[in-house]
Every structure is written in C-alpha cells, then in structure tokens.
Short mmCIF file of C-alpha atoms and ligand atoms in Angstrom, two decimals:
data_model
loop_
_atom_site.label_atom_id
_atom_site.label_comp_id
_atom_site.label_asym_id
_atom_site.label_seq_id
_atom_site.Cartn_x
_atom_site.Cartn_y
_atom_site.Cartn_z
CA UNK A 66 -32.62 5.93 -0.42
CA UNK A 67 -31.95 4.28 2.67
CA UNK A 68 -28.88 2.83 3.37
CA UNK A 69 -27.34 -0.25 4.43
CA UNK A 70 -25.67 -0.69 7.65
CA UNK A 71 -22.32 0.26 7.81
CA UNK A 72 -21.10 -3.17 9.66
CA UNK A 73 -18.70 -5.52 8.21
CA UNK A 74 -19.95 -8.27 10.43
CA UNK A 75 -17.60 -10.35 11.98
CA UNK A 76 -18.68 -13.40 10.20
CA UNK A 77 -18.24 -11.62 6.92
CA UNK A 78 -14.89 -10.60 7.67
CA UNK A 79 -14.06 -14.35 8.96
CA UNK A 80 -15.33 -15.39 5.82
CA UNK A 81 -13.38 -12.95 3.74
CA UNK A 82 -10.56 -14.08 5.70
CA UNK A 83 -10.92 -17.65 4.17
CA UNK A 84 -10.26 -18.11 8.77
CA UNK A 85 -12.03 -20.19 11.33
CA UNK A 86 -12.74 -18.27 14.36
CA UNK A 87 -10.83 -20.85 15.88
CA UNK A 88 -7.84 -20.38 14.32
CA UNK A 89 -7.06 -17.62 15.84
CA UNK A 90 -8.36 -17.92 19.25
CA UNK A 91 -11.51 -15.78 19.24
CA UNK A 92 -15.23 -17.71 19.85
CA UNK A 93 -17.66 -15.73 17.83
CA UNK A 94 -20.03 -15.51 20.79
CA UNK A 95 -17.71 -13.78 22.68
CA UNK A 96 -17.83 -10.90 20.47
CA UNK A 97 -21.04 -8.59 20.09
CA UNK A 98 -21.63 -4.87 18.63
CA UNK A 99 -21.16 -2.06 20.30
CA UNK A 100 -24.88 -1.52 20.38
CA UNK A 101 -26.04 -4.37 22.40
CA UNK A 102 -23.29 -4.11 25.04
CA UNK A 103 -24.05 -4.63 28.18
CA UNK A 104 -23.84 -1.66 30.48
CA UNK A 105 -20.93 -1.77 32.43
CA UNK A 106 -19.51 0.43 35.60
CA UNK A 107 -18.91 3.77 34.10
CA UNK A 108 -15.06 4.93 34.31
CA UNK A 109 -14.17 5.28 38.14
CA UNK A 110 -13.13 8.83 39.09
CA UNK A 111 -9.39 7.61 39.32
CA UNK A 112 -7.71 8.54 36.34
CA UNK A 113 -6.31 5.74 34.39
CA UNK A 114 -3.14 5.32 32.92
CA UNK A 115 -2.97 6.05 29.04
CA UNK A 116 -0.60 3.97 26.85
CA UNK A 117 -0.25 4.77 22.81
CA UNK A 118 0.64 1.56 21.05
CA UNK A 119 1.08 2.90 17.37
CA UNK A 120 2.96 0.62 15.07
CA UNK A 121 4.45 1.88 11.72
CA UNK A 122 3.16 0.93 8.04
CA UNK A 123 1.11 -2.50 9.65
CA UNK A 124 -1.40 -4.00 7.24
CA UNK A 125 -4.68 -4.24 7.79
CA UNK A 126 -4.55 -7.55 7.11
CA UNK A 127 -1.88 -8.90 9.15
CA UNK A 128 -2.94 -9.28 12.92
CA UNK A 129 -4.50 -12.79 13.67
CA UNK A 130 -7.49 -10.74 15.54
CA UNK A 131 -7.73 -8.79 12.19
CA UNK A 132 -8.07 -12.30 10.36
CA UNK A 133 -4.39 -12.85 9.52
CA UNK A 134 -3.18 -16.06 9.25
CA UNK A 135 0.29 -16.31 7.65
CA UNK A 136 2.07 -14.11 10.90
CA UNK A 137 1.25 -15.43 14.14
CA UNK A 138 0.61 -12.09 16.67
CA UNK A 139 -0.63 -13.86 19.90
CA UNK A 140 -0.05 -11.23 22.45
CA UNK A 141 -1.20 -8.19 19.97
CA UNK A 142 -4.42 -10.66 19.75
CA UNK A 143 -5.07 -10.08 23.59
CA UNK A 144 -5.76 -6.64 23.22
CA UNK A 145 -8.53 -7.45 21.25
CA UNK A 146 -9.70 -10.16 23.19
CA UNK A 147 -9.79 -7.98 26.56
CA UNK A 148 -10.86 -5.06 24.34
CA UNK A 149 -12.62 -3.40 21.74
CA UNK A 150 -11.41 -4.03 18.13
CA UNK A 151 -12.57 -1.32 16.00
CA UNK A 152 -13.53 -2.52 12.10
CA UNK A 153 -13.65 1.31 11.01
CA UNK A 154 -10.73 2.66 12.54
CA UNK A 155 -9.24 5.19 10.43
CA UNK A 156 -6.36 7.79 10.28
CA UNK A 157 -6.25 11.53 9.69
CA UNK A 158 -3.43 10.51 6.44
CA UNK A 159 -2.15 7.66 4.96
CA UNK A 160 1.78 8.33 5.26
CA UNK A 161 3.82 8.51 8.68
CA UNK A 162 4.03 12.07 9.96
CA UNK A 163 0.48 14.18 9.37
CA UNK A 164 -1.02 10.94 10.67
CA UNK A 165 1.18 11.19 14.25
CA UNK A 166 0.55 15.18 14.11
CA UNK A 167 -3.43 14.30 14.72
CA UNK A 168 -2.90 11.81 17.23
CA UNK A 169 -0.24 13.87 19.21
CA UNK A 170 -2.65 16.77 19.35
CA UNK A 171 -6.31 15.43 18.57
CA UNK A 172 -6.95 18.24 15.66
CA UNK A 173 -7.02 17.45 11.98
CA UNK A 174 -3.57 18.11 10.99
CA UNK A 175 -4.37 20.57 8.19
CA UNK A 176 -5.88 23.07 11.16
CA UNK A 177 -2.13 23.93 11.82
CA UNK A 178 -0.71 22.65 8.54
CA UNK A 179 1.01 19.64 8.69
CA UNK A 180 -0.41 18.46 5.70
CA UNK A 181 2.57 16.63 4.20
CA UNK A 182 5.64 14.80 5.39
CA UNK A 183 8.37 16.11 7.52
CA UNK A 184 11.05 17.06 4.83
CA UNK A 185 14.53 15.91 6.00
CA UNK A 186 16.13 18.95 4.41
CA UNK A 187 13.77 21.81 5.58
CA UNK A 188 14.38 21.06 9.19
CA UNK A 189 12.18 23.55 10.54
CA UNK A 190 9.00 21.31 10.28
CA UNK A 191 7.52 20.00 13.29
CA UNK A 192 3.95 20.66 15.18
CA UNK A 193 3.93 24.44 15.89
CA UNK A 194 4.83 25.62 19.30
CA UNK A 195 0.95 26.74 19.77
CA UNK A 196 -0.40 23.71 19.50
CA UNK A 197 -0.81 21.71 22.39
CA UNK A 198 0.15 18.33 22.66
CA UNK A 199 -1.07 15.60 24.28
CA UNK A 200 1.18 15.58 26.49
CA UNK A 201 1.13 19.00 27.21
CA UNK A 202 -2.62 18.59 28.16
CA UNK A 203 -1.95 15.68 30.70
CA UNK A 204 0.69 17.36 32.27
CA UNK A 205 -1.30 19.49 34.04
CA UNK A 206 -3.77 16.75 35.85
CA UNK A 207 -0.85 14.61 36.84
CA UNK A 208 0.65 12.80 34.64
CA UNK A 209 4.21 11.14 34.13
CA UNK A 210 4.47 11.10 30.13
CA UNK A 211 6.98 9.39 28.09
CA UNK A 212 7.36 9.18 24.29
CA UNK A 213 9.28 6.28 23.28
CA UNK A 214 10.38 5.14 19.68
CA UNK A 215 9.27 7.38 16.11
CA UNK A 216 9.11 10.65 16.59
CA UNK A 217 8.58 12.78 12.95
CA UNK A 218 7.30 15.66 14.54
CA UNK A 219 9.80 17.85 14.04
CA UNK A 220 13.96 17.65 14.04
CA UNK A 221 14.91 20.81 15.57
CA UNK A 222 15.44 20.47 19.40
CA UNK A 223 12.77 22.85 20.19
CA UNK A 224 10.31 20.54 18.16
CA UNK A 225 11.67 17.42 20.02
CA UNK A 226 9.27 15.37 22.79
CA UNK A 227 11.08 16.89 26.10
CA UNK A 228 10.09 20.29 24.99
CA UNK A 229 6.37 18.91 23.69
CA UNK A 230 5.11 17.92 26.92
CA UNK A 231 7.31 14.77 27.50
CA UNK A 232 9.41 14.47 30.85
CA UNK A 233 11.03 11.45 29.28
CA UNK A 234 12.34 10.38 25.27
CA UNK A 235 13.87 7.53 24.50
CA UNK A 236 14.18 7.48 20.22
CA UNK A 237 14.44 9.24 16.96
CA UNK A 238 13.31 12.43 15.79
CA UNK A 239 12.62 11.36 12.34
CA UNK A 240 10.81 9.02 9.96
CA UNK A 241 12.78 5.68 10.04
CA UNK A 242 15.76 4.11 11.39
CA UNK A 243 18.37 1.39 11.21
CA UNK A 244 16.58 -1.58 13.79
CA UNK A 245 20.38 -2.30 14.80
CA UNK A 246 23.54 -0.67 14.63
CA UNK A 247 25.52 -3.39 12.83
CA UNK A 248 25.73 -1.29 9.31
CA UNK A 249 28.04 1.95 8.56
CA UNK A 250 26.13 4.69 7.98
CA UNK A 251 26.08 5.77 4.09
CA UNK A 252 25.31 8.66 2.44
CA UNK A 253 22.09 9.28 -0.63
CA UNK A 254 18.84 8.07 0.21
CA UNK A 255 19.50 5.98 2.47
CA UNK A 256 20.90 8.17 5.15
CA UNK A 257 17.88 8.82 6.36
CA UNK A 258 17.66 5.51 8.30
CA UNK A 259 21.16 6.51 10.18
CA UNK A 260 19.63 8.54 12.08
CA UNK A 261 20.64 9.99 15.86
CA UNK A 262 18.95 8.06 18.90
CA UNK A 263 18.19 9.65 21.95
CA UNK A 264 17.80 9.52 25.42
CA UNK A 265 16.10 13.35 25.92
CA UNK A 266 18.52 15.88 24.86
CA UNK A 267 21.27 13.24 24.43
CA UNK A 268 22.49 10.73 21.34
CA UNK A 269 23.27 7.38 22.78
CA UNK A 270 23.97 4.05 21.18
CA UNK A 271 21.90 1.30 21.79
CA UNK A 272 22.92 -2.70 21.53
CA UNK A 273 19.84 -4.14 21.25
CA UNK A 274 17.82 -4.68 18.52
CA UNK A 275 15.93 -1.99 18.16
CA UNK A 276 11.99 -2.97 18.55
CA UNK A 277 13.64 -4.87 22.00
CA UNK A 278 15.22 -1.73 23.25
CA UNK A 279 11.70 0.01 22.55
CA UNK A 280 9.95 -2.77 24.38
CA UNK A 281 12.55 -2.91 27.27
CA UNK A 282 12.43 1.06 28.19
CA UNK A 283 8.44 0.69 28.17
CA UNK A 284 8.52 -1.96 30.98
CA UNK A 285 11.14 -0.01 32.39
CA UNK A 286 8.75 2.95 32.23
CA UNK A 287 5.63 1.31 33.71
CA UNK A 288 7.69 -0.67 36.94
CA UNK A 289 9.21 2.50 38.00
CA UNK A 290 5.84 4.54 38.23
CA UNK A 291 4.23 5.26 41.80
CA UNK A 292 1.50 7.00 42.71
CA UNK A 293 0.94 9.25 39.68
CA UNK A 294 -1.20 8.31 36.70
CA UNK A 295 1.31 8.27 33.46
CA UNK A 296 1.07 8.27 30.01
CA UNK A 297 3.22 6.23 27.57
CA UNK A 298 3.08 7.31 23.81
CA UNK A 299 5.32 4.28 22.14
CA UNK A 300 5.64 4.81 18.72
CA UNK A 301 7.55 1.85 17.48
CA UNK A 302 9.08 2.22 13.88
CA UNK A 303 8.48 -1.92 12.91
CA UNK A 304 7.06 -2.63 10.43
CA UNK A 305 8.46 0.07 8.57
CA UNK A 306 11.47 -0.24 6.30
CA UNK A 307 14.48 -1.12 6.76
CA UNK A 308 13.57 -4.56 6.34
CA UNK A 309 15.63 -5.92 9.32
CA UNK A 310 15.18 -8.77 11.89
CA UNK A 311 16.80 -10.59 14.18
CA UNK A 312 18.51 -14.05 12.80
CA UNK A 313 15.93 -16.34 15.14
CA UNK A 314 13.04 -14.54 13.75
CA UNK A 315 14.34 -14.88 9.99
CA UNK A 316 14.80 -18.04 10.15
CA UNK A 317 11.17 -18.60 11.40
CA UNK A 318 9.57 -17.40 8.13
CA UNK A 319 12.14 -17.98 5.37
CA UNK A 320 10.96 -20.95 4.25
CA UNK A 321 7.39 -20.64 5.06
CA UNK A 322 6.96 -17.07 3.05
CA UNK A 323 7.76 -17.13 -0.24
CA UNK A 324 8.20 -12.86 -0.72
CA UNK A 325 11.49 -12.83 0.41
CA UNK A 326 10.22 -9.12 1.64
CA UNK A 327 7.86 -10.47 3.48
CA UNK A 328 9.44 -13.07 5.05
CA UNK A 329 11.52 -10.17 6.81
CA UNK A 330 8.23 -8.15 7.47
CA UNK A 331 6.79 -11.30 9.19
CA UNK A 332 9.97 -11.62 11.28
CA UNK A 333 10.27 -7.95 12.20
CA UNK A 334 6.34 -8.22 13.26
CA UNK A 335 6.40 -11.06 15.74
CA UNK A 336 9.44 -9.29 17.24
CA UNK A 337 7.01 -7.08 17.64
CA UNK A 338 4.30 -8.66 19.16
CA UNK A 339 7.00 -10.49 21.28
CA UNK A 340 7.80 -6.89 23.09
CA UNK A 341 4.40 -6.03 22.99
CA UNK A 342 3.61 -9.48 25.15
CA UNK A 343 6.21 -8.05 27.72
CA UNK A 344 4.99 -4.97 28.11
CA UNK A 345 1.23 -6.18 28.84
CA UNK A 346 2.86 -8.53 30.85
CA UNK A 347 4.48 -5.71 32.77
CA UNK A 348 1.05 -4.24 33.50
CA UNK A 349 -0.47 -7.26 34.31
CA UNK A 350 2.36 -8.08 36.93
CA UNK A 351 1.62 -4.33 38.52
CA UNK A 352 -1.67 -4.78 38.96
CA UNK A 353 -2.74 -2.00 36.95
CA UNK A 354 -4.70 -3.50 34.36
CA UNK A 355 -8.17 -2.30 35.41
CA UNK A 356 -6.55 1.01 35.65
CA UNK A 357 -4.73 1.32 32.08
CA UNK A 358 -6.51 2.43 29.08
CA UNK A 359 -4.75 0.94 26.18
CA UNK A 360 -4.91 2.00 22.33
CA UNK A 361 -3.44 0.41 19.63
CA UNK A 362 -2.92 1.51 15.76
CA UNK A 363 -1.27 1.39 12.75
CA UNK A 364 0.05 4.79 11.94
CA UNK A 365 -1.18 4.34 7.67
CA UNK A 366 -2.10 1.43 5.60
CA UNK A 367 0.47 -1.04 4.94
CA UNK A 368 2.91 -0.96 1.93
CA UNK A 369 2.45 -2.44 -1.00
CA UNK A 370 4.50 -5.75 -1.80
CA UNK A 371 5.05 -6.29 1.45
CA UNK A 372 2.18 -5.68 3.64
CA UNK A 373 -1.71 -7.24 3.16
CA UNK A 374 -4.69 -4.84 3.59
CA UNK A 375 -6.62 -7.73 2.70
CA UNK A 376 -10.46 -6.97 2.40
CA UNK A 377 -9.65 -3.46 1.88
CA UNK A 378 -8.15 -1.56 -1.79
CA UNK A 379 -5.24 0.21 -2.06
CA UNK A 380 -1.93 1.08 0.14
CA UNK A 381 0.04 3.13 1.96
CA UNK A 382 0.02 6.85 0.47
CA UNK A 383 -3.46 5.99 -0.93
CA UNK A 384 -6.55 7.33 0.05
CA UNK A 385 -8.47 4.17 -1.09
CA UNK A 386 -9.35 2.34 2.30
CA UNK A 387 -6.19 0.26 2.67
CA UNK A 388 -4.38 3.71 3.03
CA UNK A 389 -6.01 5.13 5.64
CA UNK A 390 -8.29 2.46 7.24
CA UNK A 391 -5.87 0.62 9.86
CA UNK A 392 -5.99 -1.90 12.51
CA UNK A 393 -7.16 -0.05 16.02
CA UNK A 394 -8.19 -1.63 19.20
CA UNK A 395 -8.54 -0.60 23.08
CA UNK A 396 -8.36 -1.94 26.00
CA UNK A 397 -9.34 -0.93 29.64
CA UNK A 398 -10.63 -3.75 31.79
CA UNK A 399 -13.70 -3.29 33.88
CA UNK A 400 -14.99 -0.51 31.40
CA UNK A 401 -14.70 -1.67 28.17
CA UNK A 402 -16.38 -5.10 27.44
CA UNK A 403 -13.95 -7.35 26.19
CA UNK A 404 -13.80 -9.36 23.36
CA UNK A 405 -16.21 -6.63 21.70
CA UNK A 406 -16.18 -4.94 18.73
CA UNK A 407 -17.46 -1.39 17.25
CA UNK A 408 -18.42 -1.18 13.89
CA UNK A 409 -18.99 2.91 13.42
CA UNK A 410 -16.63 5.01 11.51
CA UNK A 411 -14.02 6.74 14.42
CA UNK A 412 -10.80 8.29 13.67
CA UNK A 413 -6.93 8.13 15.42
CA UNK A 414 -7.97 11.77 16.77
CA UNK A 415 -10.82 9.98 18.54
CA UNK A 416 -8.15 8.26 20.89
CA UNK A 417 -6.96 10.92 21.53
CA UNK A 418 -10.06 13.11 22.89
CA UNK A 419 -10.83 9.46 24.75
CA UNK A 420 -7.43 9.67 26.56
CA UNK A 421 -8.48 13.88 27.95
CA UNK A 422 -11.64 13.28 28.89
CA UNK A 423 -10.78 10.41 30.82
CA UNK A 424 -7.63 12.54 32.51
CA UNK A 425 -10.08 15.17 33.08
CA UNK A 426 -8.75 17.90 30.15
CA UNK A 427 -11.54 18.85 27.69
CA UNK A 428 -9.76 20.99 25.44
CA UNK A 429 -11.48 22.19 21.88
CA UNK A 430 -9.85 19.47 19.71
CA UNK A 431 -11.67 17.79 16.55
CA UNK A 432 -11.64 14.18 18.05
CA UNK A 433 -14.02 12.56 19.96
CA UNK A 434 -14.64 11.19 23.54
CA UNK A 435 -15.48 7.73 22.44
CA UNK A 436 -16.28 6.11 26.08
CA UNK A 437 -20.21 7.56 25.85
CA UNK A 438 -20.57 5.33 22.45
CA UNK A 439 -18.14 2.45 23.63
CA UNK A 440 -19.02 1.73 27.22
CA UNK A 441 -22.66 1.67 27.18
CA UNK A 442 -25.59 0.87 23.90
CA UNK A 443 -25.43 4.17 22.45
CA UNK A 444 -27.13 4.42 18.13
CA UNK A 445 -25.52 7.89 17.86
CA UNK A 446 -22.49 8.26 15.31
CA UNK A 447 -19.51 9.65 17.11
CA UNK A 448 -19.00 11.94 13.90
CA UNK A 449 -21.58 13.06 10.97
CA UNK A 450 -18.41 12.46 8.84
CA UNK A 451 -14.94 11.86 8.52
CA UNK A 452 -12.14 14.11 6.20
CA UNK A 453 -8.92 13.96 4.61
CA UNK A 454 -6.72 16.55 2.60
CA UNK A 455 -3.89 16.07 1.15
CA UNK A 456 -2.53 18.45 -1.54
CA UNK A 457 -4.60 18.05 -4.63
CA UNK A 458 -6.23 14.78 -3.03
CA UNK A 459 -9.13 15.07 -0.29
CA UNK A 460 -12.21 12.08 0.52
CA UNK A 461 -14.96 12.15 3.02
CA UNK A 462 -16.83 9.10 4.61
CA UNK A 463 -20.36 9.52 6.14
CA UNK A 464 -22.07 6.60 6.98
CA UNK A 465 -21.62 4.23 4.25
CA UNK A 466 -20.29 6.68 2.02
CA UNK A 467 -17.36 7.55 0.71
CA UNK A 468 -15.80 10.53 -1.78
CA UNK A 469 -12.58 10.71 -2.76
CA UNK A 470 -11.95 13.82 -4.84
CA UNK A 471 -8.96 15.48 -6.97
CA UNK A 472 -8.36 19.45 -7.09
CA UNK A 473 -6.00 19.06 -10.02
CA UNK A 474 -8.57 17.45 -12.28
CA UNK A 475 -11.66 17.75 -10.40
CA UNK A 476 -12.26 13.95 -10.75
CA UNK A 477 -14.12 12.53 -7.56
CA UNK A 478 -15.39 8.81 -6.92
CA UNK A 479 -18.19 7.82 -4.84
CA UNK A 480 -18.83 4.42 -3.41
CA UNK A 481 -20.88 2.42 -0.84
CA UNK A 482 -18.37 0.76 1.50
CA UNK A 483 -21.03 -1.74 2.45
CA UNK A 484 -22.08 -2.63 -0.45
CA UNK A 485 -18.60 -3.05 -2.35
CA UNK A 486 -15.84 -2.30 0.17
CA UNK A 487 -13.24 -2.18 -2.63
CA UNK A 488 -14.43 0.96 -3.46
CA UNK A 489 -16.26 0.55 -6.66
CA UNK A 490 -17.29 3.99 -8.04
CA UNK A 491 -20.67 4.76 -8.90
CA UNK A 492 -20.68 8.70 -8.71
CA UNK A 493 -22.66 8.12 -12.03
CA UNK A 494 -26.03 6.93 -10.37
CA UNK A 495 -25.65 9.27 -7.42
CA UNK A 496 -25.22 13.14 -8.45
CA UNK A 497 -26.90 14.38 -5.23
CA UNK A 498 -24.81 12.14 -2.81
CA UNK A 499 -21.85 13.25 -5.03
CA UNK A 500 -22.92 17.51 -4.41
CA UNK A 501 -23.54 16.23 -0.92
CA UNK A 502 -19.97 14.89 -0.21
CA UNK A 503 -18.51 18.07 -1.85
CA UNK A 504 -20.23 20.57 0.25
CA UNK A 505 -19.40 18.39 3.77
CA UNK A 506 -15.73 18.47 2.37
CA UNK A 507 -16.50 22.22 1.39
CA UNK A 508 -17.60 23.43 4.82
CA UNK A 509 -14.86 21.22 6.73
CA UNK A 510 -12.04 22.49 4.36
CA UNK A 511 -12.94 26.07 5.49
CA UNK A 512 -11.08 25.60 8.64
CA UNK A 513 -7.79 24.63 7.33
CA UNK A 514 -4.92 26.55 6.59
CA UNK A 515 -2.05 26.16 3.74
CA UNK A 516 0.36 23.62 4.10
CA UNK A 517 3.67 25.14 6.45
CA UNK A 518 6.03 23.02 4.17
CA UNK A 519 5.39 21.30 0.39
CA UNK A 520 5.34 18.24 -0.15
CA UNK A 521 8.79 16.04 -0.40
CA UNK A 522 9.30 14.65 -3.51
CA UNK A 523 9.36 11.38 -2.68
CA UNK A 524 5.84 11.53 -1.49
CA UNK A 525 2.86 11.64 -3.09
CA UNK A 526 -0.49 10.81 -2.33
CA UNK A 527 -3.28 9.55 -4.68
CA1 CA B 739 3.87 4.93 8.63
#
C-alpha cells in the first residue's frame, strides 16, 4: 500500500493550532519544504562555530514558532525564522539523561548503556570513559568548548565536563536544581534540587537567578573568543521543575493562566527566551552570525499538567509522540535557508553528526550529517528508521510508521502518524507492517548492550 506523505504541513499545523500565521510573526510564504529549497552556497571551508541550545522538559506545544499562543517566546521564534524548524524532530528517550548521553556523543545511548536515568545514589553512572564526546571530537580540529548549565552525565569528578572534552563548566552535575539560592537546602526527595554548582572543578555560589547566570556566562563565553572556532553546549535546566521564577515574570502570567503550575512554567520560559535573546544578540553584535551553526531542542516531551504537546499524544516518560517528539530548529545564516522547514523524521543524534562533519571529524557515530538533505533539494530519508529502548518498552518510526512495543507483555501498537498523529492503533489491519517493525527493531536491538545501571524507581517509562 502506498503511503501518505509524512508532512504535517504547515497550514495543518496552523490550523491545529486554532493560530494565524500572523500571530506569531511568521508569513506562510516565507516558509517552504526542504525539498524545493533553493540551492544555496555550500558550507565555506571555515569551520563554524557550534552552539547546543537544549532546554529541559519544553512542550511541544509551547514556542510561538511551534504554534503556541498562551507564552510569548519572541527571540526563541528567530531561530526559526533565520532557520530551519524541524516538524519531526525527535529524541533518542523521553526522560532527561539517556536523551543528553546521545546528543553528547551522537550514538544511540543503549550502544554503551545508558539506557535509564542517572541514579542519584549509585554515583558511578555517567557516559563511559571510552566513549567519545563531542567535545572530545572537536577538540582536536580547534575548538574552544564549553558546557554550561545541566549536566546528568555522570556525578563522579572523572565523569564531569572538564574531564569529557570541556576546557570550561559552568553548572550542575545532576538532573535538576534550585533556579535561586533563596531556600535552605532539605533533606528526602527533594534534595536532589540542592545540588553543588560549579565553575570546573570548583562549587561556587551564584546570585543570580539561575537561567540569567546561564545566559550571562554564554555571552561571556562567545565575547571573549578570538580566532579559534568554539563550541558552546548550554544545557539550561528551565523548564524543568522546581517551578521557580523571578517575581516580574510571575506576575506577568498569574492572572492570565489559570494552572497556577503553569503560570510559573510560563514565567520560568520567557526568562528563558529573554537570555536566549541576549545571547543571539551577543552573536549578532560579533559578527559571527554567518559563521555560527545553531541547534536548538527540547531534551524530552513536556510534563504533563504543566506543559502542552499540543497536536501530539502523550508526555514526558512516554514513548507516545509527545514523549519523544520535541521542538528542534537550526540556524546558520548563508547556508541554511531561513524561515524553512523540514518535514522528514531526524533525530537529536543527527545534530550532533551535523556539528563533526562540519568541524571536519567523521567519526563512526549513529547520527547523521544532515547539511546534504538540509542545504540543498535532496528526496532521500536521512534514516530508513528511527529506534528507542527503554527497559521493557522499545518503538520504531519509518516513514509514516510507527511501533511501539512491550517485552513484558509482548503488546505492540502500530499507527500511521499521518493519517492520525495521536497515535491511533491499528496493528489489527496491518500484520505484515507489524512483523516488519519487529524485525527493523530486531536487527537494530542487536547492537545494544545491557543497561550499566537499573532503572531508578522513580522512573518509568511506558
Ligand atoms: Ca528533561
């Protein structure tokens, strides 16, 4: 049977959106697929600078370039609108730290296996020494790198981002934090958010808020570069809980957001998009813009209650679409066509291929070099098909398909994303595609290993 195209068109999605294009700044005409892009120069010989924008538990939903209308995110907006938003951007998990461990090295997580969360008490988890970063693979053709913000990669020192490649680190080694310093630290669950900040090898105190500091030591980092290409990875930890903001910002969206939760989450996200506006600004002001390859992403689907995935199912933790399908855009002026918009499925690991090839370093990683598919009308797929595995859980997506499948009772779903994208299952009427999806997963799988660590309790993923 032949299938359908796999585009969510942008008029659909408007539509979805109950938005006018005008309402958030983006003519229609100035988008256009991937496919009948004009050519433009290929990527000069210089190497650009790479920056890693990844933001923490963001909906899908909740960017005005993603159709959002309730949070106002002008200067995240201009990425898209100088860039490429991609409508099937997914990650490699739908909870923090596996998700990071794919984009920090550009493998599938479960080929070294960092299949579940860090676990606070086991606190020899992290990426294993072996496997390179990405950081560790720019070093070598130049590069000033800098992680700033999230870490969860690992808690131990030798785990930590100046011994993974990074000649600067200016955050947290673990999965959340306090955004200000203004509460005790307590003890229980909680104590995870009182956690350490760092300046490399050394805990500091910081008095700003915290998404400011993040924003302030990435300008910082991009005025005091020279001649050397560098690459920023700045992971921040907003939107993620706590649910904290700064008064100005609460009082922006109390009365205009009824979920109380919300309201914060709004607050927290156009603190955000405030830093976010100075550090573009910052390249801008360098002159560096054609030279800067910029990706943004959400990290995992946004939470539940709090966050909207809007058109897509599910949540964080899930691996329904609003789990693991997130909001992703890049930007490098002069190669990629701005204001476009790529409708295939690509992956977080993709990014990360993109940012080595363009350095120069083609090392044998899963992802993808996206700039042959991006930068010039291209019909191939980047991938025959995506995977995830986690635990008992795994799913595969080729083309319009999708399986999501369960070890434990050996239930799996199958559903058209283009025809129904809230994942409708109709594994009934297609056996084949069904024994199809299991032997892609089957082959795939074959090149993972067991999980280094089990799962933490408070973690599951369904
Ligand atoms: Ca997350």
């Amino acid at each position: 049977m032949k299938q359908q195209s796999t585009k969510i068109s942008r008029r659909d999605f408007l539509s979805y959106a109950g938005a006018t294009a005008g309402a958030f700044g983006l003519g229609l005409s100035s988008l256009s697929c991937a496919s009948s892009l004009q050519t433009m120069a290929s990527p000069s010989s210089k190497r650009p600078n790479i920056i890693y924008i990844v933001v923490d538990d963001l909906g899908y939903h909740d960017l005005g370039c993603q159709g959002g209308e309730d949070i106002p995110t002008p200067f995240i907006d201009t990425i898209a609108t100088n860039g490429m938003r991609f409508t099937d951007g997914y990650v490699t998990c739908p909870v923090c730290a596996p998700s990071r461990a794919a984009m920090m090295t550009g493998m599938y997580q479960q080929r070294f296996g960092f299949e579940f969360n860090i676990r606070e008490s086991m606190n020899d988890c992290g990426i294993p020494l072996n496997i390179p970063t990405i950081a560790d693979y720019l070093k070598p053709q130049g590069y000033r790198t800098a992680a700033l913000g999230k870490w969860h990669l690992g808690l131990k020192d030798k785990y930590s981002p100046d011994n993974r490649g990074f000649d600067e680190f200016y955050g947290f080694r673990g999965g959340c934090r306090n955004y200000s310093e203004i509460n005790p630290p307590v003890s229980g669950d909680m104590a995870a958010y009182y956690q350490d900040l760092y300046r490399n090898d050394k805990v500091i105190t910081e008095s700003e808020y915290l998404t400011d500091a993040l924003g302030r030591e990435a300008v910082n980092f991009i005025e005091k570069q020279e001649k050397d290409p560098f690459f920023l990875y700045l992971a921040f930890n907003a939107v993620h809980l706590p649910l904290q903001a700064k008064k100005e910002y609460e009082d922006r969206f109390k009365d205009k957001i009824k979920n109380a939760d919300r309201a914060m989450y709004a607050a927290m996200l156009c603190s955000l998009d405030d830093a976010i506006g100075r550090i573009l600004e910052a390249i801008r002001d360098k002159g560096i813009e054609n030279d800067t390859l910029i990706f943004f992403m959400g990290d995992n689907g946004g939470k539940k209650t709090i966050a909207n995935n809007a058109p897509l199912r599910g949540y964080k933790s899930q691996m329904l679409e609003g789990g693991i399908r997130v909001p992703m855009m890049a930007q490098w002026k002069g190669v990629i066509v701005a204001g476009s918009e790529y409708n295939k499925p690509v992956i977080s690991i993709d990014m990360t291929a993109t940012a080595l090839a363009v350095a120069g370093a083609k090392p044998e990683i899963d992802g993808v070099d996206l700039i042959p598919f991006i930068t010039k009308p291209n019909d191939g797929d980047p991938h025959e098909a995506l995977f995830w595995r986690n635990g008992n859980v795994w799913a595969v997506r080729k083309g319009d398909w999708k399986a999501v499948g369960r070890t434990d009772s050996g239930e799996i779903t199958l559903c058209n994303i283009a025809e129904y994208i809230r994942e409708k299952d109709i594994s009934d009427k297609y056996p084949e595609k069904v024994e199809e999806m299991v032997e892609l997963y089957t082959e795939w799988n074959k090149g993972n290993v067991e999980p280094m660590w089990p799962r933490p309790w408070y973690q599951s993923v369904w």
